[in-house]
Coordinates of C-alpha atoms and ligand atoms in Angstrom, one line a residue:
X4 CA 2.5 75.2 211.5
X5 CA 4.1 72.4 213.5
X6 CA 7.4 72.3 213.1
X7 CA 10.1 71.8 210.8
X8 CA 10.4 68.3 210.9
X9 CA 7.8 67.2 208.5
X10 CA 4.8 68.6 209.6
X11 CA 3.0 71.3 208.3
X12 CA 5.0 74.1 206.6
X13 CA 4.0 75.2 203.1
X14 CA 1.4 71.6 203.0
X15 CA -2.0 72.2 202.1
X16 CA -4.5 72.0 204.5
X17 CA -5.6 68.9 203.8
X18 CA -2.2 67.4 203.4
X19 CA -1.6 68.7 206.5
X20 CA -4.6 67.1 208.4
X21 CA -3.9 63.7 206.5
X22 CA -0.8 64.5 208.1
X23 CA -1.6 64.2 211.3
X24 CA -4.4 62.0 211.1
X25 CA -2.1 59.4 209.8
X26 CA 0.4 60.4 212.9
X27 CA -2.6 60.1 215.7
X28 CA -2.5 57.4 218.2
X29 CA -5.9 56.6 216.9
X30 CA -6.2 57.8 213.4
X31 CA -9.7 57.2 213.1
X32 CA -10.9 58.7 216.0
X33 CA -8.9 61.9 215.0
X34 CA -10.2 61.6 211.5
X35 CA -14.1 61.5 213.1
X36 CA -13.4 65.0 215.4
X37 CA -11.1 66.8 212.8
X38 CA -13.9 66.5 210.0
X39 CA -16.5 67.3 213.0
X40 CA -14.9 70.2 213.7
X41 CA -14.2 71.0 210.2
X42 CA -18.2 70.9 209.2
X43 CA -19.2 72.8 213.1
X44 CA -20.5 76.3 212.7
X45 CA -18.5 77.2 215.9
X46 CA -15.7 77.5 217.4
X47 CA -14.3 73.6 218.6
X48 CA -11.2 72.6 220.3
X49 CA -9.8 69.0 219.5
X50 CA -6.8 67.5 221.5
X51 CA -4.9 65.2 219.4
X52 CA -2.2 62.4 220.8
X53 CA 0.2 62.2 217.7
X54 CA 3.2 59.2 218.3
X55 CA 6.8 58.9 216.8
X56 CA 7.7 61.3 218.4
X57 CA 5.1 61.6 221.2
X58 CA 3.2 64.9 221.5
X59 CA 0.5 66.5 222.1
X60 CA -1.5 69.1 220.0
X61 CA -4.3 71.3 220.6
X62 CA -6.5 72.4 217.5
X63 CA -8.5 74.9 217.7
X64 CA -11.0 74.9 214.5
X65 CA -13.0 78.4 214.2
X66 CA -15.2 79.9 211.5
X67 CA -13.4 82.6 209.3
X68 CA -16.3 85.1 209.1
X69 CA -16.6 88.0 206.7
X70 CA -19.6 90.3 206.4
X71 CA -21.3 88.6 203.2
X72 CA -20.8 84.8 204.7
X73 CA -18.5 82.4 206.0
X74 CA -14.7 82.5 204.0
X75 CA -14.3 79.1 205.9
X76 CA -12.8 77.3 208.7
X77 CA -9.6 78.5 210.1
X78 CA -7.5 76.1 212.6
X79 CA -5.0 77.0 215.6
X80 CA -2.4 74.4 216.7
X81 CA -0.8 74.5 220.1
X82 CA 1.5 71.9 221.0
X83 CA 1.1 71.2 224.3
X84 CA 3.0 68.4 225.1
X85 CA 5.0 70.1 228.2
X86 CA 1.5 71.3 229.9
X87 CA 0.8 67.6 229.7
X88 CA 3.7 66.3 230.8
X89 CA 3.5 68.6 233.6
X90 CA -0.2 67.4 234.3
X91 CA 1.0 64.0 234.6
X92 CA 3.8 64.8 236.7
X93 CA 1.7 66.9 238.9
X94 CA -1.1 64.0 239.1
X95 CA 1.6 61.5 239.6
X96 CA 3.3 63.6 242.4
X97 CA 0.0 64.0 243.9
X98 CA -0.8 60.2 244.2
X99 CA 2.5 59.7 245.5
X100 CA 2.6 62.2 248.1
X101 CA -1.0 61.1 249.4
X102 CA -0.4 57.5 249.6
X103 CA 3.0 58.3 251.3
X104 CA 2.3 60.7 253.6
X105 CA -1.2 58.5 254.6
X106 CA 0.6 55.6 256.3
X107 CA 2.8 57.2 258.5
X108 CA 0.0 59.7 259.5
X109 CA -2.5 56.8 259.9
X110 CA 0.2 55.1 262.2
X111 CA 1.0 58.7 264.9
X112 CA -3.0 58.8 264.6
X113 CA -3.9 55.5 265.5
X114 CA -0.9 55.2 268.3
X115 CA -2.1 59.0 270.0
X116 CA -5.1 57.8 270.4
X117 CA -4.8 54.5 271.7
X118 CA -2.5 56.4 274.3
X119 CA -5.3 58.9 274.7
X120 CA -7.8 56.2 275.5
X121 CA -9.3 56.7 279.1
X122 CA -11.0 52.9 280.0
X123 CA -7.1 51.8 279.6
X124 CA -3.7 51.9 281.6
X125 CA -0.8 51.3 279.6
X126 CA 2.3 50.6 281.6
X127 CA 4.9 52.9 281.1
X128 CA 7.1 50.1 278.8
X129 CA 4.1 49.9 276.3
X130 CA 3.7 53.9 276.7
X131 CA 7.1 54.4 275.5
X132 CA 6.9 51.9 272.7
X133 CA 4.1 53.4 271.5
X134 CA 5.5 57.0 272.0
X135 CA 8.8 55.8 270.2
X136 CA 6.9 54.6 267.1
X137 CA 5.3 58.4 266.8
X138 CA 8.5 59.8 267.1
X139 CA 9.6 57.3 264.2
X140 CA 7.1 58.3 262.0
X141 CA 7.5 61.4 262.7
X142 CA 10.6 62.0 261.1
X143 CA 9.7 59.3 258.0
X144 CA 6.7 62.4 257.4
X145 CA 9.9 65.4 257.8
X146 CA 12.0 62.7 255.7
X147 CA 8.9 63.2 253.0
X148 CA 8.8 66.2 253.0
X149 CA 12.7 67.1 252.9
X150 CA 13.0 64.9 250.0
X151 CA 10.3 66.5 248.3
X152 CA 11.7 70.2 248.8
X153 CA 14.9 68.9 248.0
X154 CA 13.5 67.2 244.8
X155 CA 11.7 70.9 243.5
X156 CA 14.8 72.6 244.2
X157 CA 16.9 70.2 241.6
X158 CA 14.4 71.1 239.3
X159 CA 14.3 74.5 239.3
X160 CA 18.1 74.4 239.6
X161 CA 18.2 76.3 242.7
X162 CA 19.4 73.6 244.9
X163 CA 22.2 75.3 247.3
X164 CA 25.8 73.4 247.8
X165 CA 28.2 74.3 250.5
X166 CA 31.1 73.2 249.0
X167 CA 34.0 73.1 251.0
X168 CA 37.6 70.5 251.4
X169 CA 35.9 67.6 252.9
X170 CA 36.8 64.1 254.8
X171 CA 35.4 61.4 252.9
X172 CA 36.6 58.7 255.7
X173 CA 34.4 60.7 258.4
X174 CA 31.4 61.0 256.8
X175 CA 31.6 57.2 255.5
X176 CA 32.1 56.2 259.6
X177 CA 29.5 58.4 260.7
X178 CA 26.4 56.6 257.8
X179 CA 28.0 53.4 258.1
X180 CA 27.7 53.3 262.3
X181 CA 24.1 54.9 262.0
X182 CA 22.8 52.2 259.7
X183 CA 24.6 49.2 260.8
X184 CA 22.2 50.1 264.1
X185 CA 18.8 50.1 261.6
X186 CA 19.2 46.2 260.4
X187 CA 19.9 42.8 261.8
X188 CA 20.4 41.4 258.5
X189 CA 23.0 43.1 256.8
X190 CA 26.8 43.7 258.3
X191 CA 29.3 46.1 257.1
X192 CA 32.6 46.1 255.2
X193 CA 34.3 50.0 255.1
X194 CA 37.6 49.4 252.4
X195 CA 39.2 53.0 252.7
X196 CA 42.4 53.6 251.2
X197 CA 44.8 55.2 253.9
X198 CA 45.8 57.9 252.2
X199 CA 42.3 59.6 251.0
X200 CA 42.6 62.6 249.8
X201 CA 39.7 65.4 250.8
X202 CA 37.5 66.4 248.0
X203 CA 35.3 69.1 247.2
X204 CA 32.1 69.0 248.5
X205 CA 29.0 70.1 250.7
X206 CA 29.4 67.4 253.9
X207 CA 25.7 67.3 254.4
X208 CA 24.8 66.7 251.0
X209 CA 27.5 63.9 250.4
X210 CA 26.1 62.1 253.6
X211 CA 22.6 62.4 252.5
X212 CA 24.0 60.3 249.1
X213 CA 25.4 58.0 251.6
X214 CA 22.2 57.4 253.4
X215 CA 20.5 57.0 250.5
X216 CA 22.1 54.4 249.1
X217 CA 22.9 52.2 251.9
X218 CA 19.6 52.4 252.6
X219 CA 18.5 51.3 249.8
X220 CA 21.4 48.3 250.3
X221 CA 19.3 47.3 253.2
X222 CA 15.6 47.8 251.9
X223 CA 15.7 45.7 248.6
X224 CA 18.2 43.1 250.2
X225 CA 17.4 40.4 252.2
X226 CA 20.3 40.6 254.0
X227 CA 23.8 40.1 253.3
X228 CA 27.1 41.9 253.1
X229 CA 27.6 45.8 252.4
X230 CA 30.5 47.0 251.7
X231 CA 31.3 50.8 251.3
X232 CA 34.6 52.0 249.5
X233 CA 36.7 54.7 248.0
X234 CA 39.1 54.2 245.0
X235 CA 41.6 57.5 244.5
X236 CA 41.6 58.0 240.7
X237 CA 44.0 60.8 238.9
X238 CA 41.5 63.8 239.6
X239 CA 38.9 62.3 241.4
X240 CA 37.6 59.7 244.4
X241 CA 35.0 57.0 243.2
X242 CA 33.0 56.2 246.4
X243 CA 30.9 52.7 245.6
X244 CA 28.2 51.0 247.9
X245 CA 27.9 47.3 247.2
X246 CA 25.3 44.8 248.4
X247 CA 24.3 40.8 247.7
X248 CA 20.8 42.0 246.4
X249 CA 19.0 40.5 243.8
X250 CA 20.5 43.2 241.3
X251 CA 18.8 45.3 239.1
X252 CA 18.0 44.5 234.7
X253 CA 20.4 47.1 232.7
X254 CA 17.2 48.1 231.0
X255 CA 16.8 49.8 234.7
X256 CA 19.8 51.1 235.0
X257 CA 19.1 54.4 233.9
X258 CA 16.1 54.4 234.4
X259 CA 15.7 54.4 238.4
X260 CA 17.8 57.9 238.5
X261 CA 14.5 59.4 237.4
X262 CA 12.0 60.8 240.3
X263 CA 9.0 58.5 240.8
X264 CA 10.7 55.4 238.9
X265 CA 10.2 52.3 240.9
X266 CA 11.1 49.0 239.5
X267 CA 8.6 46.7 241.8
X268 CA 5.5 48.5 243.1
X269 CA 5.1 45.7 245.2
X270 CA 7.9 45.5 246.9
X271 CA 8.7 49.1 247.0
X272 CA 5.3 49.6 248.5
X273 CA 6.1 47.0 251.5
X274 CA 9.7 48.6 252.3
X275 CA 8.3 52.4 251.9
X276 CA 9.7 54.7 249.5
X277 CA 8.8 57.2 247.1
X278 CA 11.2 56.6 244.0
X279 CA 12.5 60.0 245.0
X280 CA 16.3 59.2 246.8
X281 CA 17.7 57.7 243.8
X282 CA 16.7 61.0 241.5
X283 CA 17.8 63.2 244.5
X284 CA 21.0 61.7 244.8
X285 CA 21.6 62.2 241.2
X286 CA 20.7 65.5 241.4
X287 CA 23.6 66.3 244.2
X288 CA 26.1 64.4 242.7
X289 CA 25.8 67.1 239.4
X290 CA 25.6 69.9 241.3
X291 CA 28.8 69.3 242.4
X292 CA 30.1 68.3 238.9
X293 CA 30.1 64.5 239.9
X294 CA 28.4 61.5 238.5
X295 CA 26.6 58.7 239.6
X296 CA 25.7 55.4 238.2
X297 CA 25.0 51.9 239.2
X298 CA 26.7 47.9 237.7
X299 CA 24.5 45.4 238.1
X300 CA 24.4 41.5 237.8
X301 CA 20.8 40.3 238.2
X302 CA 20.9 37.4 240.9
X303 CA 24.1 38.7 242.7
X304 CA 23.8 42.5 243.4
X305 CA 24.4 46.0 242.7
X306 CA 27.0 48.5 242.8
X307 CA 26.7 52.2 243.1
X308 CA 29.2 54.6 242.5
X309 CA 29.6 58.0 242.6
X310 CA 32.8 60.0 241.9
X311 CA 33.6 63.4 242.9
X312 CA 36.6 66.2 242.2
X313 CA 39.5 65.9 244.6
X314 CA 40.7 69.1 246.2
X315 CA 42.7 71.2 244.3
X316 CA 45.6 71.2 246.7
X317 CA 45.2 67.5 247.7
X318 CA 46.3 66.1 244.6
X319 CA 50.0 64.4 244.5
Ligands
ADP11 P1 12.6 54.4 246.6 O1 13.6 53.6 247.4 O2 11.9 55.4 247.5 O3 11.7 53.5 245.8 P2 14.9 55.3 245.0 O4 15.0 56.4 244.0 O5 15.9 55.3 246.1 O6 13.4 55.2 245.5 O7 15.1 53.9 244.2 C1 14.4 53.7 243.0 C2 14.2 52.2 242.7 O8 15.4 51.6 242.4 C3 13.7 51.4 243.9 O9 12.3 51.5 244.0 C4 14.2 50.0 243.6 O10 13.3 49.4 242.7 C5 15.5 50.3 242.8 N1 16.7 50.1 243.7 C6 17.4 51.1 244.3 N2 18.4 50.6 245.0 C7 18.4 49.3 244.8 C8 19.3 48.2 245.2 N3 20.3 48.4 246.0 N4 19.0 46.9 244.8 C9 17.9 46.7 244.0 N5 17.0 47.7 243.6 C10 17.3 49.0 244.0

């Protein structure tokens, strides 16, 4: 028995196997194992890929013995669509993590021991250069590995908030003036009301949304305005970061909330990046009941938002 959508209950066996033959990814290659198995004297475990919807099922076809001869062929079905799922999500996390975590190690590798070398002097300008691009990479490997703590944390639910009455304004100076330092290309346009209310929040995790997306504003921009700004609705504030990007399709909308989800490799893998700060940012933003989206118009640039509750006492 499958389920009760359609497959399985009260069908004959061989109804049921047409069944999901007929729903394989590759009927006939299902059809050849199933009847293999079927006609096998032993035990014999078949995966099948079924589609619409997508899962995964394990068969497990065994001989139904009794003590004057074989009855016939009993089967076991599993569906294991979450332990695959989780496979590819390990695998995926894996490949990730490697290829991420390789570069900036390559780089404080290749940088120590050029300092190290003994048949050279560096002067002491070139010394600190070199030490200063350790000490960058440094903190992109902690960055890494924040995000990635952060990121199994929001899964399992166990992410912890601070919440507490918190200056927007502040925090929004403080990101703004760290990342106007990081780029040449970009300046910076803060529109605060004047009369912003506090809302509810955990300070470090609101900033770390902040940082997030501006950074993103800078990486996948050429360069370009960036303008950072609070609206004061009835119950909540909407914070929005807007840049003169190249945008991104509203079949990505959604889509580059969810961990891993890049939408040019190519790019992505010149700038750095993980496809993790989107997902994690998301994953703040509900933990404090918020929300977070992005508008988009391909060719002239995006705008995140994110809204959270205004302080109980705060509101007029
Ligand atoms: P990362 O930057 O590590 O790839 P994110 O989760 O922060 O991961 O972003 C996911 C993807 O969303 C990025 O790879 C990029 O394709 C896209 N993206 C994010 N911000 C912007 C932006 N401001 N403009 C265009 N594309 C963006």
């Amino acid at each position: 028995m499958l389920d009760a959508r359609g497959l399985g209950i009260g069908a004959a066996a061989e109804q049921f196997i047409e069944q999901i033959v007929t729903q394989s990814s590759n009927a006939k290659a299902a059809r050849v194992q199933i009847s293999d198995a079927l006609a096998a004297e032993s035990e014999t475990a078949v995966e099948l890929e079924l589609t619409n919807p997508p899962r995964h099922i394990s068969a497990r076809f065994f001989p139904l013995r009794a003590p004057r001869g074989n009855l016939g062929t009993g089967v076991l079905l599993r569906d294991v669509t979450r332990e695959r799922q989780a496979d590819a999500m390990k695998s995926q996390l894996l490949s990730t993590v490697s290829h991420e975590l390789r570069t900036p190690l390559a780089s404080i590798k290749g940088f120590a021991t050029t300092l190290l070398r003994q048949d050279v002097k560096w002067d002491e300008a070139t010394q600190r250069d070199f030490l200063r691009i350790i000490e960058e990479e440094t903190d992109r490997l902690t960055e890494i590995i924040d995000n990635l703590l952060d990121m199994s944390q929001i899964e399992a639910g166990v992410l912890r908030i601070a919440k507490e009455p918190t200056q927007l304004r502040s925090i929004i100076r403080e990101v703004v003036d760290e990342m106007r330092m990081r780029t040449e290309a970009h300046w910076f346009v803060v529109d605060l009301p004047a009369d912003l209310p506090r809302i509810i929040a955990d300070p470090r995790r609101i900033r770390q949304v902040l940082h997030n997306l501006i950074e993103n504003a800078i990486k996948y921009t050429e360069g370009g305005q960036i303008t950072v700004a609070c609206e004061i609705e009835p119950a909540q504030v909407v914070v929005s970061v807007s840049d003169q990007g190249a945008g991104i399709a509203s079949e990505y909308s959604d889509k580059i909330f969810e961990r891993f989800f890049q939408m040019d490799g190519k790019s992505t893998r010149r700038v750095g990046g993980a496809g993790l700060g989107l997902s994690i940012s998301r994953g703040i933003i509900e933990a404090h009941g918020g929300r977070i989206w992005v508008e988009s118009i391909v060719g002239q640039g995006s705008i995140f938002r994110f809204a959270l509750p205004i302080a109980p006492n705060e509101t007029s």
